[in-house]
XYZ file of C-alpha atoms in Angstrom:
756
model
C -32.011 -69.444 8.370
C -31.318 -69.557 11.671
C -34.604 -68.925 12.455
C -36.478 -71.002 9.797
C -33.812 -73.701 9.522
C -34.322 -73.861 5.564
C -30.912 -74.698 4.212
C -32.028 -75.948 0.612
C -34.515 -75.678 -2.529
C -35.023 -79.493 -1.902
C -37.783 -80.589 0.432
C -37.186 -77.317 2.512
C -39.018 -74.763 0.242
C -41.210 -76.848 -1.348
C -42.548 -78.781 1.990
C -45.964 -78.653 3.812
C -44.474 -77.410 6.519
C -42.411 -74.577 5.083
C -45.960 -73.579 3.301
C -47.936 -73.585 6.635
C -45.450 -72.580 8.771
C -43.298 -70.032 7.222
C -44.576 -68.917 3.947
C -47.136 -67.089 5.443
C -44.939 -64.989 7.797
C -43.060 -62.940 4.765
C -43.378 -59.147 4.850
C -45.849 -59.367 2.292
C -48.483 -60.751 5.054
C -47.571 -57.891 7.396
C -47.885 -55.087 4.831
C -51.104 -56.248 3.051
C -52.557 -56.981 6.859
C -51.793 -52.991 7.072
C -53.725 -52.103 4.310
C -51.264 -52.284 1.121
C -51.606 -53.437 -2.154
C -49.498 -56.305 -2.793
C -48.056 -57.682 -5.979
C -45.501 -60.109 -7.340
C -44.222 -60.765 -10.656
C -41.732 -62.809 -12.010
C -39.199 -65.578 -10.276
C -39.942 -67.397 -7.239
C -38.408 -70.270 -5.869
C -36.815 -72.897 -7.442
C -38.778 -75.976 -6.304
C -42.352 -73.877 -6.462
C -44.580 -75.886 -8.511
C -47.253 -73.321 -8.996
C -49.868 -75.116 -6.840
C -51.198 -73.076 -4.622
C -50.775 -69.160 -4.019
C -48.783 -67.831 -1.125
C -50.734 -65.402 2.061
C -49.970 -61.824 1.749
C -50.288 -60.927 -1.855
C -53.186 -59.542 -3.759
C -51.740 -59.956 -7.211
C -49.707 -63.258 -7.772
C -47.833 -63.650 -11.196
C -45.038 -66.307 -10.362
C -42.732 -68.353 -12.363
C -42.669 -71.725 -12.027
C -39.613 -73.658 -10.941
C -36.551 -72.148 -12.406
C -35.382 -69.111 -14.192
C -36.899 -69.165 -17.939
C -37.133 -66.526 -20.722
C -39.312 -68.362 -23.076
C -40.883 -71.570 -22.933
C -42.120 -71.581 -18.918
C -45.428 -71.956 -16.787
C -46.989 -69.270 -14.434
C -49.298 -68.909 -11.931
C -51.313 -66.049 -12.940
C -53.905 -66.102 -9.116
C -54.177 -69.623 -9.435
C -54.321 -70.323 -12.952
C -51.419 -72.197 -14.249
C -50.611 -70.293 -17.736
C -48.420 -71.637 -20.583
C -45.704 -69.507 -22.831
C -43.765 -70.301 -25.572
C -41.048 -68.995 -27.674
C -42.803 -65.964 -29.258
C -40.654 -62.539 -28.245
C -43.553 -59.771 -28.142
C -46.037 -62.529 -26.449
C -44.087 -64.487 -24.333
C -41.003 -62.707 -23.291
C -40.889 -63.020 -18.986
C -38.874 -59.604 -18.819
C -41.384 -57.655 -20.586
C -44.309 -59.387 -19.062
C -43.107 -58.394 -15.594
C -42.497 -54.601 -16.550
C -45.964 -54.547 -18.405
C -47.695 -56.020 -15.732
C -45.984 -53.430 -13.119
C -47.094 -50.589 -15.444
C -50.510 -51.522 -15.082
C -50.177 -51.998 -11.220
C -49.024 -48.285 -11.058
C -51.666 -47.020 -13.602
C -54.680 -48.938 -10.913
C -52.886 -47.765 -7.748
C -53.061 -43.874 -9.068
C -56.572 -44.268 -8.582
C -56.971 -46.067 -5.583
C -56.013 -44.401 -2.069
C -54.610 -47.781 -0.812
C -50.468 -47.312 -1.105
C -48.894 -50.441 -3.155
C -45.867 -52.926 -2.533
C -44.571 -54.928 -5.860
C -41.740 -57.155 -6.202
C -40.011 -57.388 -9.812
C -37.990 -60.522 -9.694
C -36.366 -60.638 -13.611
C -35.115 -63.926 -14.356
C -31.665 -61.683 -15.749
C -28.751 -62.632 -15.861
C -29.794 -65.878 -14.768
C -29.118 -68.618 -17.563
C -30.165 -69.377 -20.021
C -29.573 -65.873 -20.720
C -31.693 -65.288 -23.573
C -31.352 -61.634 -24.329
C -34.236 -59.717 -26.347
C -33.588 -59.794 -29.912
C -32.653 -55.841 -29.968
C -29.773 -56.109 -27.686
C -28.582 -59.144 -29.086
C -25.352 -57.306 -30.591
C -24.538 -55.582 -27.951
C -21.186 -55.727 -25.668
C -18.999 -57.979 -27.148
C -15.602 -58.124 -26.494
C -16.263 -56.688 -22.808
C -13.436 -57.711 -20.618
C -14.056 -56.026 -17.138
C -14.242 -59.570 -15.274
C -10.911 -60.111 -16.107
C -9.783 -58.870 -12.638
C -6.399 -59.858 -10.815
C -7.863 -62.644 -9.643
C -8.916 -63.748 -13.272
C -7.085 -67.220 -14.053
C -5.010 -66.630 -10.770
C -4.430 -70.567 -10.191
C -4.220 -72.868 -8.495
C -4.140 -71.483 -4.776
C -2.086 -73.943 -2.271
C -3.228 -71.601 0.414
C -7.131 -71.457 0.200
C -9.913 -74.310 0.505
C -9.580 -77.871 -0.887
C -11.617 -76.604 -4.595
C -9.071 -74.158 -4.788
C -5.944 -75.832 -4.383
C -7.250 -78.536 -6.845
C -8.171 -75.794 -9.681
C -6.072 -75.461 -12.556
C -5.435 -72.583 -14.726
C -8.372 -72.388 -17.522
C -7.676 -74.218 -21.048
C -8.650 -71.660 -23.784
C -11.924 -72.980 -23.962
C -12.698 -71.795 -20.942
C -11.509 -68.533 -21.235
C -13.461 -67.863 -24.478
C -16.365 -69.376 -22.495
C -16.232 -66.634 -19.862
C -15.974 -63.920 -22.141
C -19.222 -64.864 -24.397
C -20.766 -65.726 -21.050
C -20.106 -62.036 -19.541
C -21.344 -60.892 -23.146
C -24.752 -62.612 -22.763
C -25.458 -61.592 -19.024
C -25.012 -57.870 -19.900
C -27.688 -57.934 -22.762
C -30.152 -59.353 -20.759
C -29.884 -56.929 -18.072
C -30.640 -54.312 -20.649
C -34.410 -55.380 -20.521
C -34.042 -54.738 -16.953
C -32.633 -51.314 -17.564
C -35.270 -50.439 -19.623
C -37.804 -51.473 -17.289
C -36.373 -49.155 -14.660
C -36.608 -46.222 -17.262
C -40.471 -47.212 -17.835
C -41.553 -47.669 -14.338
C -39.721 -44.204 -13.228
C -41.589 -42.454 -15.845
C -44.980 -44.406 -14.871
C -44.724 -43.108 -11.526
C -43.781 -39.562 -12.662
C -46.749 -39.708 -15.140
C -48.979 -41.173 -11.739
C -47.731 -38.336 -9.485
C -46.293 -40.816 -7.257
C -42.662 -40.773 -7.828
C -42.234 -38.370 -5.013
C -43.783 -40.864 -2.180
C -42.368 -44.099 -3.755
C -39.232 -45.905 -2.407
C -37.538 -47.976 -5.448
C -34.845 -50.833 -4.052
C -32.824 -52.215 -6.663
C -30.550 -55.186 -6.053
C -29.789 -58.524 -6.690
C -29.851 -61.891 -4.249
C -26.029 -62.748 -4.983
C -22.687 -61.981 -6.958
C -21.012 -64.088 -9.309
C -17.457 -65.350 -10.899
C -16.164 -65.437 -14.174
C -12.632 -66.906 -14.598
C -12.075 -65.519 -10.814
C -9.329 -68.361 -9.382
C -9.342 -70.661 -12.320
C -13.227 -71.225 -11.775
C -15.143 -70.781 -14.787
C -18.026 -69.612 -13.204
C -20.519 -69.484 -10.298
C -21.642 -67.958 -7.154
C -21.124 -70.398 -3.967
C -17.932 -68.939 -2.587
C -17.575 -66.357 0.303
C -15.134 -63.398 -1.848
C -16.186 -60.469 -2.773
C -17.078 -61.365 -6.159
C -20.011 -63.720 -4.859
C -21.069 -61.909 -1.730
C -21.021 -57.677 -2.918
C -24.036 -57.219 -4.753
C -25.545 -53.730 -6.272
C -27.681 -52.104 -3.671
C -29.520 -48.963 -4.844
C -32.508 -46.808 -3.329
C -34.253 -43.526 -4.606
C -37.195 -42.145 -2.583
C -38.269 -39.163 -0.049
C -35.646 -38.260 1.838
C -32.423 -39.592 -0.091
C -30.411 -37.122 -1.570
C -29.834 -37.726 -4.986
C -26.094 -39.222 -5.588
C -25.549 -40.049 -2.102
C -23.562 -42.949 -0.817
C -23.615 -44.888 2.364
C -21.030 -46.790 3.825
C -22.772 -48.689 6.193
C -22.652 -52.647 5.189
C -26.736 -53.634 4.483
C -27.416 -57.386 4.457
C -30.324 -58.848 2.609
C -31.805 -59.881 5.689
C -32.448 -55.945 6.330
C -34.979 -55.649 3.502
C -37.802 -56.953 5.021
C -37.500 -55.057 8.257
C -37.042 -51.825 6.373
C -40.255 -52.504 4.389
C -41.975 -52.449 7.476
C -40.110 -49.679 8.668
C -41.519 -47.078 5.679
C -44.877 -48.762 6.747
C -44.561 -47.887 9.959
C -44.644 -51.268 11.059
C -42.546 -53.148 13.902
C -39.894 -56.007 12.794
C -41.726 -59.373 14.088
C -39.686 -61.915 16.375
C -39.089 -64.294 13.791
C -36.735 -61.785 11.460
C -33.335 -61.194 11.821
C -31.861 -57.883 10.184
C -32.268 -54.187 10.574
C -34.185 -51.459 9.462
C -31.467 -49.412 7.158
C -34.350 -46.326 7.263
C -32.512 -44.327 9.939
C -29.408 -44.235 7.671
C -31.330 -42.120 5.048
C -31.850 -39.632 7.083
C -28.781 -39.624 8.780
C -25.800 -41.213 7.006
C -23.506 -41.715 10.146
C -25.767 -43.671 11.790
C -24.230 -46.636 12.822
C -25.730 -50.454 11.648
C -22.849 -52.908 11.802
C -19.374 -53.477 12.082
C -19.186 -57.317 10.590
C -21.921 -59.926 9.547
C -21.865 -63.680 9.052
C -21.437 -65.346 5.404
C -22.543 -68.795 5.150
C -22.733 -71.947 2.997
C -23.653 -75.311 3.680
C -25.208 -77.086 6.805
C -22.851 -80.150 7.359
C -20.947 -80.012 10.536
C -17.593 -80.854 11.762
C -18.720 -84.052 12.960
C -20.382 -85.186 9.782
C -17.252 -84.360 8.075
C -15.035 -86.195 9.733
C -17.230 -89.230 9.121
C -18.420 -89.088 6.028
C -14.853 -87.803 4.410
C -12.061 -89.621 3.137
C -9.569 -87.052 4.222
C -10.846 -87.212 7.730
C -7.800 -89.565 8.609
C -5.451 -87.009 9.860
C -7.274 -83.799 8.615
C -9.781 -83.413 11.194
C -10.303 -85.494 14.157
C -12.327 -84.902 17.081
C -9.425 -82.781 18.837
C -9.887 -80.459 15.536
C -13.611 -80.646 16.151
C -13.564 -79.375 19.989
C -10.864 -76.738 18.525
C -13.423 -74.985 16.415
C -16.216 -75.105 19.328
C -14.194 -73.356 21.728
C -14.482 -69.826 22.437
C -10.961 -69.113 22.909
C -7.563 -70.401 20.636
C -3.940 -70.448 21.672
C -0.868 -71.360 20.298
C -1.059 -74.627 22.612
C -4.161 -75.719 21.483
C -3.082 -75.178 17.816
C 0.269 -77.384 18.905
C -1.900 -79.977 20.633
C -4.195 -80.654 17.508
C -0.780 -80.809 15.315
C 0.751 -83.528 17.532
C -2.251 -85.591 17.330
C -1.746 -86.085 13.604
C 0.061 -89.609 12.469
C 2.906 -87.557 11.147
C 3.942 -86.014 14.545
C 4.009 -89.175 16.169
C 6.548 -90.874 18.441
C 8.784 -92.655 18.173
C 10.098 -91.276 14.515
C 10.410 -93.733 12.150
C 13.329 -93.906 9.535
C 11.124 -91.425 7.003
C 10.048 -88.999 9.868
C 11.387 -85.795 10.257
C 9.643 -84.060 12.743
C 8.106 -85.476 16.416
C 6.216 -83.959 18.672
C 7.448 -84.048 22.450
C 6.389 -83.119 26.439
C 8.505 -80.245 28.083
C 9.826 -80.297 31.738
C 6.668 -78.310 32.393
C 4.216 -80.343 30.495
C 4.140 -78.088 27.200
C 4.241 -79.779 23.605
C 7.125 -78.692 21.131
C 7.646 -79.878 17.487
C 11.228 -80.996 17.149
C 13.416 -82.104 14.297
C 13.677 -86.165 14.633
C 16.609 -87.818 15.655
C 16.136 -91.043 14.143
C 19.753 -92.795 15.044
C 19.849 -91.542 18.400
C 15.840 -93.128 18.880
C 16.855 -96.236 17.354
C 20.267 -96.788 19.118
C 17.925 -95.695 22.675
C 15.580 -98.099 22.122
C 17.725 -100.974 20.699
C 17.275 -104.152 21.995
C 19.777 -105.534 24.544
C 21.491 -108.939 23.306
C 23.707 -110.770 25.928
C 27.122 -112.167 24.943
C 25.394 -115.527 24.549
C 23.802 -115.155 21.004
C 20.618 -117.948 20.816
C 18.199 -118.684 17.900
C 14.441 -118.899 19.148
C 13.849 -121.786 21.401
C 17.601 -123.255 21.133
C 18.851 -123.857 24.926
C 22.388 -123.640 22.972
C 24.141 -120.761 21.436
C 27.717 -119.214 20.295
C 29.624 -116.297 21.778
C 32.677 -114.797 20.085
C 36.285 -115.960 21.687
C 37.212 -112.900 23.587
C 41.230 -113.517 23.293
C 40.376 -111.969 19.409
C 38.789 -108.630 20.187
C 39.396 -107.888 16.745
C 36.925 -110.295 15.806
C 34.836 -109.543 18.536
C 34.697 -105.908 17.469
C 34.009 -106.582 13.901
C 31.190 -109.347 15.121
C 29.696 -106.873 17.276
C 29.554 -104.164 14.645
C 27.803 -106.317 12.682
C 25.206 -107.444 15.316
C 24.395 -104.065 16.040
C 23.787 -103.668 12.508
C 21.419 -106.396 12.179
C 19.526 -105.186 15.578
C 19.331 -101.461 14.092
C 17.742 -103.073 11.122
C 15.430 -105.320 12.920
C 14.314 -102.351 15.488
C 13.449 -100.268 12.578
C 11.331 -102.703 11.122
C 9.495 -103.341 14.357
C 9.047 -99.291 15.103
C 7.443 -99.097 11.697
C 5.559 -102.130 12.016
C 4.144 -100.670 15.646
C 2.721 -97.790 13.889
C 0.752 -99.737 11.637
C -2.471 -98.614 12.788
C -1.854 -95.369 12.358
C -1.994 -95.643 8.357
C -3.732 -97.642 5.811
C 0.154 -97.800 3.869
C 1.612 -99.581 6.581
C -1.084 -101.782 7.592
C -0.225 -103.456 3.694
C 1.787 -106.132 3.647
C 4.933 -107.099 1.235
C 1.877 -109.315 -0.753
C -0.221 -105.810 -1.523
C 3.330 -104.788 -3.874
C 2.198 -107.114 -6.413
C -1.303 -106.209 -6.539
C -0.512 -102.154 -6.620
C 2.094 -103.825 -9.638
C -0.627 -104.912 -11.484
C -2.620 -102.006 -11.137
C 0.373 -99.928 -12.578
C 0.445 -102.086 -15.389
C -3.448 -101.610 -15.950
C -3.216 -98.058 -16.342
C 0.133 -98.142 -18.471
C -2.291 -100.195 -20.822
C -5.059 -97.988 -20.179
C -2.654 -94.615 -21.331
C -1.102 -96.515 -24.348
C -4.437 -97.521 -25.230
C -5.602 -93.833 -25.243
C -3.603 -93.611 -28.524
C -5.750 -95.994 -30.348
C -8.071 -93.286 -31.340
C -10.769 -95.490 -32.868
C -11.677 -96.871 -29.895
C -12.868 -93.517 -28.705
C -17.002 -93.586 -28.187
C -17.147 -90.184 -29.464
C -15.341 -90.727 -32.888
C -12.126 -88.017 -33.320
C -11.244 -88.842 -36.911
C -7.485 -89.497 -35.992
C -6.041 -93.531 -36.101
C -2.603 -94.292 -34.872
C -0.375 -96.654 -36.301
C 2.566 -97.999 -35.598
C 4.627 -95.679 -37.530
C 2.377 -92.728 -38.185
C -0.588 -90.547 -37.071
C -3.367 -90.180 -39.530
C -6.227 -87.126 -39.297
C -9.142 -87.100 -41.411
C -8.677 -83.661 -43.608
C -11.823 -82.277 -42.471
C -10.519 -82.833 -38.984
C -7.586 -80.966 -39.552
C -8.881 -78.259 -41.587
C -12.562 -77.698 -42.403
C -13.756 -78.091 -38.650
C -11.518 -77.081 -35.953
C -14.438 -77.669 -33.378
C -13.830 -81.068 -34.233
C -9.909 -80.605 -33.513
C -10.301 -79.027 -30.808
C -12.765 -81.282 -28.838
C -10.631 -84.184 -29.885
C -7.269 -82.693 -28.387
C -9.281 -81.765 -24.960
C -10.493 -84.864 -24.780
C -7.618 -86.674 -25.146
C -5.873 -84.252 -23.463
C -8.419 -84.678 -20.146
C -7.749 -88.705 -19.985
C -4.337 -88.541 -20.259
C -3.770 -85.848 -17.179
C -6.173 -88.178 -14.875
C -4.623 -91.412 -15.700
C -1.195 -89.868 -15.425
C -2.744 -88.731 -12.031
C -3.788 -91.959 -11.027
C -0.778 -93.406 -12.221
C 1.501 -91.384 -10.240
C -0.434 -91.721 -7.087
C -0.093 -95.556 -7.372
C 3.664 -95.027 -8.375
C 4.260 -93.445 -5.048
C 2.626 -96.035 -3.255
C 4.629 -98.894 -4.782
C 7.743 -96.601 -3.881
C 6.318 -96.426 -0.355
C 6.065 -100.447 -0.078
C 9.514 -101.015 -1.266
C 10.960 -98.850 1.159
C 8.605 -100.602 3.792
C 9.930 -104.253 2.224
C 10.692 -106.608 5.254
C 14.244 -107.392 5.471
C 15.728 -110.487 4.165
C 17.480 -112.191 7.651
C 20.447 -114.288 7.838
C 18.911 -117.056 9.877
C 17.374 -118.642 6.635
C 20.503 -119.932 5.923
C 20.988 -120.697 9.482
C 17.420 -122.849 9.518
C 17.969 -124.855 6.522
C 21.940 -125.863 7.528
C 19.663 -126.840 11.246
C 16.934 -128.817 9.457
C 19.707 -130.689 6.984
C 22.474 -130.782 9.280
C 20.293 -132.175 12.152
C 22.536 -130.263 14.952
C 20.873 -128.524 17.592
C 23.279 -125.837 18.317
C 23.139 -122.620 16.220
C 25.275 -121.105 13.310
C 28.397 -120.297 14.747
C 30.799 -117.604 13.299
C 34.571 -118.070 13.190
C 36.087 -117.919 16.617
C 33.391 -118.208 18.176
C 32.555 -120.782 21.253
C 29.388 -122.522 22.365
C 27.061 -120.944 25.406
C 24.367 -121.806 27.251
C 21.216 -119.674 26.248
C 19.495 -117.377 29.037
C 16.044 -119.386 29.265
C 14.189 -116.278 30.625
C 15.321 -114.049 27.761
C 14.459 -117.061 24.886
C 11.087 -117.157 26.614
C 10.751 -113.609 26.103
C 12.025 -113.812 22.221
C 9.541 -116.970 21.743
C 6.829 -114.409 22.805
C 7.830 -111.794 20.823
C 7.838 -114.214 18.021
C 4.566 -115.316 18.377
C 3.302 -112.373 18.799
C 4.641 -111.131 15.242
C 3.449 -114.113 14.313
C -0.255 -113.190 15.263
C 0.170 -108.839 14.099
C 1.343 -110.839 10.680
C -1.498 -112.562 10.196
C -3.839 -109.738 11.418
C -2.006 -107.783 8.921
C -2.749 -110.540 6.058
C -6.258 -110.426 7.023
C -6.525 -106.203 6.622
C -4.593 -106.562 3.271
C -7.500 -109.086 1.743
C -10.369 -106.383 2.934
C -8.051 -103.504 1.545
C -7.616 -105.531 -1.762
C -11.351 -106.364 -1.948
C -12.637 -103.383 -1.017
C -9.927 -101.690 -3.825
C -11.353 -104.193 -6.934
C -15.136 -103.206 -5.528
C -13.934 -99.445 -6.473
C -12.161 -100.458 -9.410
C -15.250 -102.373 -10.502
C -17.346 -99.022 -9.812
C -15.050 -97.130 -11.563
C -15.322 -98.933 -14.802
C -19.457 -98.590 -14.115
C -19.114 -94.991 -14.075
C -16.940 -94.883 -16.814
C -19.640 -96.982 -18.581
C -22.621 -94.954 -17.851
C -21.094 -91.475 -19.221
C -19.565 -92.749 -22.372
C -22.653 -90.575 -23.812
C -20.598 -87.033 -22.519
C -17.470 -88.361 -22.785
C -16.139 -84.695 -22.358
C -17.185 -84.520 -19.112
C -15.471 -86.829 -16.637
C -16.668 -85.693 -13.039
C -14.862 -86.287 -9.853
C -16.991 -87.679 -6.828
C -16.138 -84.757 -4.989
C -15.964 -82.031 -7.877
C -19.587 -80.232 -8.732
C -19.369 -79.874 -12.217
C -21.293 -78.589 -15.419
C -20.972 -79.344 -19.433
C -21.651 -77.086 -22.099
C -22.303 -77.696 -25.933
C -23.304 -76.266 -29.227
C -27.114 -76.976 -27.945
C -27.430 -75.368 -24.712
C -28.203 -71.655 -26.022
C -30.831 -71.237 -28.289
C -30.517 -67.233 -28.720
C -28.133 -65.244 -30.473
C -25.039 -65.099 -29.701
C -24.320 -69.087 -29.479
C -21.936 -71.649 -28.541
C -20.253 -72.643 -31.276
C -16.925 -74.199 -29.886
C -18.234 -77.393 -29.186
C -18.842 -79.129 -26.028
C -16.469 -79.076 -23.210
C -16.769 -79.467 -18.950
C -15.484 -77.305 -16.068
C -16.034 -78.327 -12.040
C -16.757 -75.390 -10.381
C -17.564 -76.394 -6.771
C -17.001 -79.204 -4.271
C -19.529 -81.220 -2.028
C -17.137 -80.077 1.144
C -17.458 -76.261 0.344
C -19.236 -75.499 3.740
C -17.839 -72.628 5.386
C -18.567 -69.880 7.888
C -17.185 -66.094 7.208
C -17.154 -63.300 9.507
C -16.579 -59.797 7.146
C -16.044 -56.822 9.326
C -15.900 -53.471 7.490
C -15.529 -50.170 9.562
C -12.965 -47.338 9.354
C -10.039 -49.249 10.357
C -10.886 -52.459 9.365
C -11.634 -54.699 6.563
C -10.809 -58.178 6.108
C -12.320 -61.605 5.409
C -12.026 -64.215 7.911
C -13.610 -67.973 7.262
C -13.703 -71.236 8.808
C -14.231 -74.151 6.602
C -15.858 -77.762 7.684
C -12.298 -79.647 6.150
C -10.211 -77.552 8.962
C -9.064 -74.890 6.997
C -8.975 -71.183 7.780
C -8.552 -68.148 5.871
C -7.762 -64.393 6.744
C -7.804 -61.450 3.792
C -7.217 -57.940 4.407
C -8.839 -56.352 1.738
C -7.520 -53.270 2.776
C -3.882 -54.555 1.078
C -5.461 -57.219 -0.937
C -8.637 -56.055 -2.363
C -8.874 -59.105 -4.778
C -8.185 -61.573 -1.633
C -5.330 -62.947 -3.490
C -3.421 -64.329 -0.790
C -4.174 -65.643 2.494
C -2.754 -63.918 5.563
C -3.823 -66.461 8.186
C 0.056 -66.803 9.368
C 0.664 -63.058 10.263
C -2.290 -62.925 13.039
C -1.041 -62.983 16.453
C -2.953 -65.264 18.925
C -5.212 -62.222 20.455
C -6.688 -61.351 16.840
C -7.215 -64.957 16.077
C -9.231 -65.842 19.208
C -11.180 -62.580 18.525
C -12.221 -63.443 15.065
C -13.007 -66.938 15.933
C -15.545 -65.673 18.899
C -16.798 -63.401 16.090
C -17.817 -66.398 14.081
C -18.425 -68.321 16.818
C -20.902 -66.063 18.018
C -22.892 -65.381 14.617
C -22.947 -68.948 14.020
C -25.468 -69.377 17.043
C -27.169 -66.396 16.522
C -30.876 -66.136 16.081
C -33.159 -63.423 16.304
C -36.159 -65.226 17.165
C -34.217 -66.860 20.056
C -32.902 -63.698 21.239
C -36.504 -62.520 21.308
C -37.505 -65.429 23.094
C -35.134 -64.812 25.946
C -35.374 -61.414 26.461
C -39.468 -62.492 26.685
C -38.642 -65.035 29.365
C -36.239 -62.463 31.080
C -38.672 -60.109 30.961
C -41.275 -62.233 32.515
C -39.001 -63.036 34.862
C -38.431 -60.034 36.461
C -41.844 -59.255 36.475
C -42.566 -62.329 38.787
C -39.672 -60.952 41.007
C -41.145 -57.595 41.166
C -44.379 -59.242 42.079
C -43.148 -61.486 44.722
C -41.296 -58.329 46.258
C -44.073 -56.560 46.188
C -46.426 -59.674 47.774
C -43.689 -59.895 50.563
C -43.472 -56.061 51.440
C -47.262 -56.201 51.892
C -47.018 -59.208 54.275
C -44.475 -57.456 56.189
C -46.205 -54.364 56.838
C -49.415 -56.354 57.376
C -47.655 -58.074 60.265
C -45.820 -54.776 61.417
C -49.230 -53.351 61.784
C -50.962 -56.559 63.445
C -47.917 -56.550 65.759
C -48.516 -52.862 66.680
C -52.259 -53.451 67.391
C -51.670 -55.987 69.862
C -49.092 -54.061 71.923
C -51.054 -51.088 72.059
C -53.826 -53.521 73.765
C -51.402 -54.676 76.159
């Protein structure tokens, strides 16, 4: 991938650029040029249209589009052939096997060596097993590992933090899917036996290497994920790899980590060819003869093409989760505690000064280093409190009031009141000053009304869920004020309908309750931030009605002259607060328009999804739906429709997998900023993230491994070596030329001296 930069099936693997540049440089092209007869049978690329035959193949029988067992099209040496549903004529695994047997028989009469790729669809979906295997492997539970339904996982990436335990219908689905996958593999096992026997009959078995492997692993229920293959854990990355051939003792085992990028260099090495510069990977042929031959200790596991910068732009969680400092953090080769503290201290929840509800704040030590300490709200507010003079004045007034010094008790009481008042006012100003760092602080008091309306709407929707006769898909139940009545066939005759009805209602209620709870939290937060009602309201009312220019006086107070400079500062501050208030109102209006637009889009999506009401898809989740019509061969699914989310659009990661005699770990960095570390020696099922047990030195080492492997390219390295070699050759030629020039100059000087 680092050489050809093809990340997806879309556009890349079906584009003219791929066909003209990369597709013609596979190992088949080099083997064909060296005299091998090459053949390809079965599934090719998901987006292969069948309109061309790739270079390098003498026999080409490739499936058009994605995996199928029946009802498919094959490009057979440039001719498109349609197949139907007849097992004896159309079952794709048997066609692949039969064509391979024919190739072996023809090759036995030829002096040319041959190479064939057999790409079986099983156990890929739609999991259509051959009829003779459809009664096997029922009640198999080998996929019930310790990680099975181990959820939720708050110490892992975003998708696993939001994945709950599976429902009973999901657990039953994983068991049945395991049965069907094992059944489809029986055709592959039968093919291996037939091919080995045909090679034996042709006298070619001892001269032939047979490789048996897969392109990826699979999970069924691990960490609550119903099915899939897109995670860096062992169940998705560890695949079977078996080799039989000359020089390999029976039942021997090699412990060196082998990758799929090693296959092409190995095939070329067996044929006596050198690995071209555009290929990564290493030949594993030396390990066949030398079991202790060192191959590698670590390798990269990566998924997705989204960068940290791109995620920080498009993600709704980018604010406070992945800022520019975090991007530079992952781009550095060295990490330290100081750098991690700097990342944390840039988050809004650690900013200074402390707000009323803030618990922790970042402070700089005397030496300039950062530390996170507990907030001392009272002291912080006291130190930043506005200092009032003895003369207390209203805004814009020339006369104020002050306490009578003779009445010390009254003065102390009034000063206490003033301190309480200034404390409250200062708390409001602090909260206001931090309004730009969070969306909630930008929302003014009027938005509470809008949130109340949203909460009431969701309450009505939840109450409306119990009116089952309004649901698009009928459930057979009606809710009245006094009783709940369901048709007899729902509760007795048709259990699947009952399960579907219950799952539908339960899913809708959970989704709306989550929204309701979130809005209640917002409303609670806004109430805490409600502006304090000022005592001056009564004062202003009194001044307007009475016509007196002097401010409201407390008992025992005398009139005084206001400080003009301080009064001007107060006026400026008042005008500034008014401008900020208008800005907040405009922000609030924009936020309200955005919220109304979002609600309108949600309603539109709800109308679109009424046809498949059992699957409510989250915008961040990649989900699938399954129903009774999905499988067409036994064993069939009869439990009704359901939905399950198995991936997310932010599941991009770069991991280093290290395996040697002393270490066995998986270290991952996610585009969301999440980091995980699993020690497979003590935790083989990766149940617990042990990142915080790592010292800085080990964390730095693993981060440097990921950084190096992310940028590694075999082609780039080859070009760099070639350029270095050319530079060395040029330097040698230059030095040789200089030596000749010196020698010629010395000879010329010697001849002149002799003449003299």
